[in-house]
Amino acid sequence: MFRSLKRLTLVLASAFLLALAINSWAVPAKGTAHSFFQRIARAISFDSNSTRVARAVAVGSGPTANVSLPASVRFRDYDGQGLLVKTWVNGVGVFNFAIDTGAGAMILSDRVAQSARVTINSNRATEISGMTGANAVQGREASLRSLALGDQNNLLPARGLVIVAGNLPPGVDGILDPTEAYWPLGYSIDMPHGQIRAFDPKINPVRANDAPVGGAVVPWLFDAESRRPFVMLSNGRRALLDTGSNFGFAVSENSASVFGIAGERGRERDGSIDIGGGRIASRRVKPTNLRIGSLVLYRVPTDLLSGVEAGAPILLGREALGPFEVSFDPANRLIRFTPPQGNQDI
């Protein structure tokens, strides 16, 4: 029995390293600027009694009742650092966390974990890797007593996966995946107005037949092992909605042909080195028109990525999501795109 469980762990870990990635900071090959560019692979937990997929994998467990609704919170959009929000962990703060819908976990720096006396689950090993699939490093799964945004008393459910990692850059104390932090509540990220708001999907659900004018309501596609928000593009490819990425539309060179952008030279951008030491290059090519359900995105800034492993997700980052308020309903697995009032042509 022990051998079969161990074998399952290795197989799942391999699948996660190939297909599931959480945003992490990359260290550029030139200079010290940062961008949410790489992915940290999902966590596989192993203890002496059982092998299990980490808490965030439990996508089948729906929202529960009697969860208090946090107040709305303002965030700041810092170029190169992302959407930063004031955060308290276990009543200790203030820390700067970056809002990252593509993360798949709440990620804390060592400094936050030590200052807030975060409980480390030492019997649960966590492998972390970047988009290149280069050498994985070890993270540590943890548990929080409380998590608050905007104000020390504005508490979130914070029932999702938490990982402590020592590789976050100066100025960023942690990465906040709002799906994991707000679960089982829904949330809306209002990009134009710089706010994140919670809602109760049992009381105010996103409805498939109630798309806003000039916007759309589309299925929230989970992948097999996480709750990260994927949507279906018109050509049948999935794209990850990724507020942690400063790209608009980012696709690997291997997948570029299905979007009609293969072979373009474009403008070379600064290279990046992912968390495992792998090197990734990108180049900015001509903008792309994309369709998500009934919503058409015109002239989305587009980057081709090279050096990433097979299965790296297609990304829709902040440059694509910037005009919208995006609402995520985990109970009904729907995502709503609301354009600015009076702006129906994005």
CSV table of C-alpha atoms in Angstrom, one decimal, residues 99-324:
chain,number,residue,atom,x,y,z
A,99,ILE,CA,-3.3,40.1,-6.1
A,100,ASP,CA,-2.8,37.2,-8.5
A,101,THR,CA,-5.7,35.2,-9.8
A,102,GLY,CA,-3.3,32.8,-11.6
A,103,ALA,CA,-1.4,31.8,-8.5
A,104,GLY,CA,-3.4,28.8,-7.2
A,105,ALA,CA,-2.2,29.5,-3.6
A,106,MET,CA,-1.5,32.2,-1.1
A,107,ILE,CA,2.3,32.6,-1.0
A,108,LEU,CA,4.0,34.1,2.0
A,109,SER,CA,7.6,35.3,2.3
A,110,ASP,CA,9.8,33.9,5.1
A,111,ARG,CA,9.7,37.3,6.8
A,112,VAL,CA,5.9,37.3,6.9
A,113,ALA,CA,5.8,33.8,8.2
A,114,GLN,CA,8.2,34.6,11.0
A,115,SER,CA,6.7,37.9,12.0
A,116,ALA,CA,3.1,36.5,12.0
A,117,ARG,CA,4.1,33.2,13.7
A,118,VAL,CA,2.6,31.3,10.9
A,119,THR,CA,2.2,27.5,11.6
A,120,ILE,CA,4.3,25.5,9.2
A,121,ASN,CA,3.1,22.0,8.4
A,122,SER,CA,6.5,20.4,8.5
A,123,ASN,CA,5.2,17.0,7.4
A,124,ARG,CA,3.9,18.3,4.1
A,125,ALA,CA,6.6,18.8,1.4
A,126,THR,CA,5.8,21.2,-1.5
A,127,GLU,CA,7.7,21.3,-4.8
A,128,ILE,CA,8.0,24.6,-6.6
A,129,SER,CA,9.1,25.1,-10.2
A,130,GLY,CA,8.9,27.7,-12.9
A,131,MET,CA,7.5,27.7,-16.5
A,132,THR,CA,10.6,26.1,-17.9
A,133,GLY,CA,10.3,23.1,-15.7
A,134,ALA,CA,13.8,23.6,-14.5
A,135,ASN,CA,15.1,22.4,-11.1
A,136,ALA,CA,12.2,22.4,-8.5
A,137,VAL,CA,12.8,24.0,-5.1
A,138,GLN,CA,11.1,23.2,-1.8
A,139,GLY,CA,8.3,25.3,-0.3
A,140,ARG,CA,6.5,24.7,2.9
A,141,GLU,CA,2.7,24.4,3.3
A,142,ALA,CA,1.3,26.4,6.1
A,143,SER,CA,-1.8,27.3,8.0
A,144,LEU,CA,-3.2,30.8,8.9
A,145,ARG,CA,-5.2,31.8,11.9
A,146,SER,CA,-6.5,34.9,10.1
A,147,LEU,CA,-6.0,37.0,7.0
A,148,ALA,CA,-7.3,40.6,6.6
A,149,LEU,CA,-7.2,43.0,3.6
A,150,GLY,CA,-7.3,46.8,3.7
A,151,ASP,CA,-8.0,47.0,7.4
A,152,GLN,CA,-6.8,44.8,10.2
A,153,ASN,CA,-10.4,43.9,11.1
A,154,ASN,CA,-11.6,43.1,7.5
A,155,LEU,CA,-11.2,39.4,7.7
A,156,LEU,CA,-11.3,37.0,4.8
A,157,PRO,CA,-12.3,33.3,5.0
A,158,ALA,CA,-8.7,32.3,3.9
A,159,ARG,CA,-9.5,28.6,3.6
A,160,GLY,CA,-7.3,27.8,0.7
A,161,LEU,CA,-3.8,26.6,0.1
A,162,VAL,CA,-0.9,28.6,1.8
A,163,ILE,CA,2.7,28.2,0.9
A,164,VAL,CA,5.8,29.8,2.5
A,165,ALA,CA,8.6,30.6,0.0
A,166,GLY,CA,11.8,32.5,0.5
A,167,ASN,CA,12.1,34.0,-3.1
A,168,LEU,CA,9.9,37.0,-3.2
A,169,PRO,CA,11.4,40.3,-4.2
A,170,PRO,CA,11.8,43.4,-2.0
A,171,GLY,CA,8.6,45.4,-1.7
A,172,VAL,CA,6.3,42.3,-2.1
A,173,ASP,CA,5.6,40.3,1.1
A,174,GLY,CA,3.3,37.8,-0.4
A,175,ILE,CA,1.1,36.7,-3.2
A,176,LEU,CA,-2.7,36.7,-2.7
A,177,ASP,CA,-4.8,34.4,-4.9
A,178,PRO,CA,-8.3,35.8,-4.2
A,179,THR,CA,-10.0,32.5,-5.1
A,180,GLU,CA,-8.1,30.8,-2.3
A,181,ALA,CA,-8.4,33.8,0.1
A,182,TYR,CA,-12.1,34.5,-0.4
A,183,TRP,CA,-13.3,30.9,-0.9
A,184,PRO,CA,-16.2,30.0,-0.6
A,185,LEU,CA,-17.2,33.6,-1.5
A,186,GLY,CA,-17.2,35.1,-4.9
A,187,TYR,CA,-15.2,38.2,-5.7
A,188,SER,CA,-15.0,41.0,-8.2
A,189,ILE,CA,-11.8,42.8,-9.3
A,190,ASP,CA,-12.6,46.2,-10.6
A,191,MET,CA,-9.5,47.0,-12.6
A,192,PRO,CA,-10.4,50.6,-13.7
A,193,HIS,CA,-11.3,51.7,-10.2
A,194,GLY,CA,-8.7,49.7,-8.3
A,195,GLN,CA,-11.0,47.7,-6.0
A,196,ILE,CA,-11.7,44.1,-5.0
A,197,ARG,CA,-15.1,43.2,-3.6
A,198,ALA,CA,-16.6,40.1,-2.1
A,199,PHE,CA,-20.1,38.8,-2.8
A,200,ASP,CA,-22.1,35.8,-1.6
A,201,PRO,CA,-22.9,33.6,-4.7
A,202,LYS,CA,-25.9,32.1,-2.8
A,203,ILE,CA,-27.5,35.6,-2.5
A,204,ASN,CA,-26.1,37.5,-5.5
A,205,PRO,CA,-25.0,34.9,-8.0
A,206,VAL,CA,-23.5,35.6,-11.4
A,207,ARG,CA,-26.1,34.4,-13.9
A,208,ALA,CA,-25.3,32.9,-17.3
A,209,ASN,CA,-28.2,34.7,-19.0
A,210,ASP,CA,-27.5,38.1,-17.4
A,211,ALA,CA,-24.5,39.5,-19.4
A,212,PRO,CA,-23.9,43.2,-19.0
A,213,VAL,CA,-24.1,45.4,-22.1
A,214,GLY,CA,-20.9,45.1,-24.0
A,215,GLY,CA,-19.7,42.4,-21.7
A,216,ALA,CA,-20.1,38.7,-21.3
A,217,VAL,CA,-20.7,35.8,-18.8
A,218,VAL,CA,-18.7,32.7,-19.5
A,219,PRO,CA,-18.0,29.4,-17.8
A,220,TRP,CA,-15.2,29.3,-15.2
A,221,LEU,CA,-13.2,26.4,-16.3
A,222,PHE,CA,-11.2,24.6,-13.7
A,223,ASP,CA,-8.4,22.4,-14.8
A,224,ALA,CA,-8.1,18.9,-13.3
A,225,GLU,CA,-6.3,19.9,-10.1
A,226,SER,CA,-7.0,23.5,-9.2
A,227,ARG,CA,-9.5,26.3,-9.0
A,228,ARG,CA,-7.5,28.8,-11.1
A,229,PRO,CA,-9.8,30.7,-13.5
A,230,PHE,CA,-9.5,29.5,-17.1
A,231,VAL,CA,-11.8,30.6,-19.9
A,232,MET,CA,-12.4,29.2,-23.4
A,233,LEU,CA,-11.3,31.2,-26.4
A,234,SER,CA,-13.2,31.0,-29.7
A,235,ASN,CA,-10.6,28.6,-31.2
A,236,GLY,CA,-11.2,26.1,-28.5
A,237,ARG,CA,-8.0,26.9,-26.5
A,238,ARG,CA,-8.1,27.7,-22.8
A,239,ALA,CA,-6.6,30.9,-21.3
A,240,LEU,CA,-5.7,31.6,-17.7
A,241,LEU,CA,-7.1,34.9,-16.4
A,242,ASP,CA,-3.9,36.1,-14.6
A,243,THR,CA,-3.9,39.4,-12.7
A,244,GLY,CA,-0.4,38.6,-11.6
A,245,SER,CA,0.9,38.9,-15.2
A,246,ASN,CA,1.8,42.2,-16.7
A,247,PHE,CA,1.2,40.8,-20.2
A,248,GLY,CA,-1.9,41.2,-22.2
A,249,PHE,CA,-2.0,38.0,-24.2
A,250,ALA,CA,1.0,35.7,-23.8
A,251,VAL,CA,1.4,32.4,-25.7
A,252,SER,CA,4.3,30.0,-26.2
A,253,GLU,CA,5.9,29.8,-29.7
A,254,ASN,CA,4.7,26.2,-29.9
A,255,SER,CA,1.0,27.4,-29.6
A,256,ALA,CA,1.3,30.6,-31.7
A,257,SER,CA,0.3,29.0,-35.0
A,258,VAL,CA,-3.3,28.4,-33.8
A,259,PHE,CA,-3.6,32.2,-33.3
A,260,GLY,CA,-2.0,33.0,-36.7
A,261,ILE,CA,1.0,34.7,-35.1
A,262,ALA,CA,3.7,32.0,-35.7
A,263,GLY,CA,7.0,33.1,-37.2
A,264,GLU,CA,6.7,36.8,-36.3
A,265,ARG,CA,9.9,38.5,-35.3
A,266,GLY,CA,8.5,41.2,-33.1
A,267,ARG,CA,10.4,43.2,-30.6
A,268,GLU,CA,12.7,41.4,-28.2
A,269,ARG,CA,12.1,42.1,-24.5
A,270,ASP,CA,14.3,41.6,-21.5
A,271,GLY,CA,14.8,37.9,-20.7
A,272,SER,CA,13.8,36.3,-17.4
A,273,ILE,CA,15.2,33.6,-15.2
A,274,ASP,CA,12.5,31.5,-13.5
A,275,ILE,CA,12.6,30.2,-9.9
A,276,GLY,CA,14.3,27.0,-11.0
A,277,GLY,CA,17.0,28.8,-12.9
A,278,GLY,CA,15.5,28.3,-16.3
A,279,ARG,CA,15.7,31.1,-18.9
A,280,ILE,CA,12.7,32.4,-20.7
A,281,ALA,CA,12.7,34.9,-23.6
A,282,SER,CA,9.7,37.0,-24.9
A,283,ARG,CA,9.1,39.2,-27.8
A,284,ARG,CA,6.3,41.7,-28.4
A,285,VAL,CA,4.5,41.0,-31.7
A,286,LYS,CA,1.5,42.7,-33.4
A,287,PRO,CA,-1.7,42.9,-31.3
A,288,THR,CA,-4.3,40.0,-31.5
A,289,ASN,CA,-8.1,40.1,-31.6
A,290,LEU,CA,-9.6,37.5,-29.2
A,291,ARG,CA,-13.1,36.3,-28.5
A,292,ILE,CA,-14.3,35.0,-25.1
A,293,GLY,CA,-17.9,33.9,-25.5
A,294,SER,CA,-19.8,37.0,-26.8
A,295,LEU,CA,-17.0,39.3,-25.8
A,296,VAL,CA,-14.4,40.5,-28.4
A,297,LEU,CA,-11.1,41.9,-27.3
A,298,TYR,CA,-9.6,44.1,-30.0
A,299,ARG,CA,-5.8,44.6,-30.5
A,300,VAL,CA,-4.7,43.0,-27.3
A,301,PRO,CA,-0.9,43.5,-26.7
A,302,THR,CA,0.7,40.1,-27.5
A,303,ASP,CA,3.9,38.4,-26.4
A,304,LEU,CA,5.5,35.2,-27.7
A,305,LEU,CA,7.3,33.2,-25.1
A,306,SER,CA,10.2,30.8,-25.8
A,307,GLY,CA,12.0,28.5,-23.4
A,308,VAL,CA,8.8,27.5,-21.6
A,309,GLU,CA,7.9,23.8,-21.2
A,310,ALA,CA,5.1,22.0,-23.1
A,311,GLY,CA,1.7,22.6,-21.5
A,312,ALA,CA,2.5,26.1,-20.2
A,313,PRO,CA,-0.8,28.0,-20.0
A,314,ILE,CA,-1.9,30.7,-22.4
A,315,LEU,CA,-2.2,33.9,-20.3
A,316,LEU,CA,-4.6,36.8,-20.3
A,317,GLY,CA,-2.9,39.3,-18.0
A,318,ARG,CA,-3.4,42.8,-16.8
A,319,GLU,CA,-3.0,44.5,-20.2
A,320,ALA,CA,-6.0,42.5,-21.4
A,321,LEU,CA,-8.1,42.6,-18.3
A,322,GLY,CA,-7.5,46.3,-17.5
A,323,PRO,CA,-10.7,47.7,-19.0
A,324,PHE,CA,-13.0,45.4,-17.0
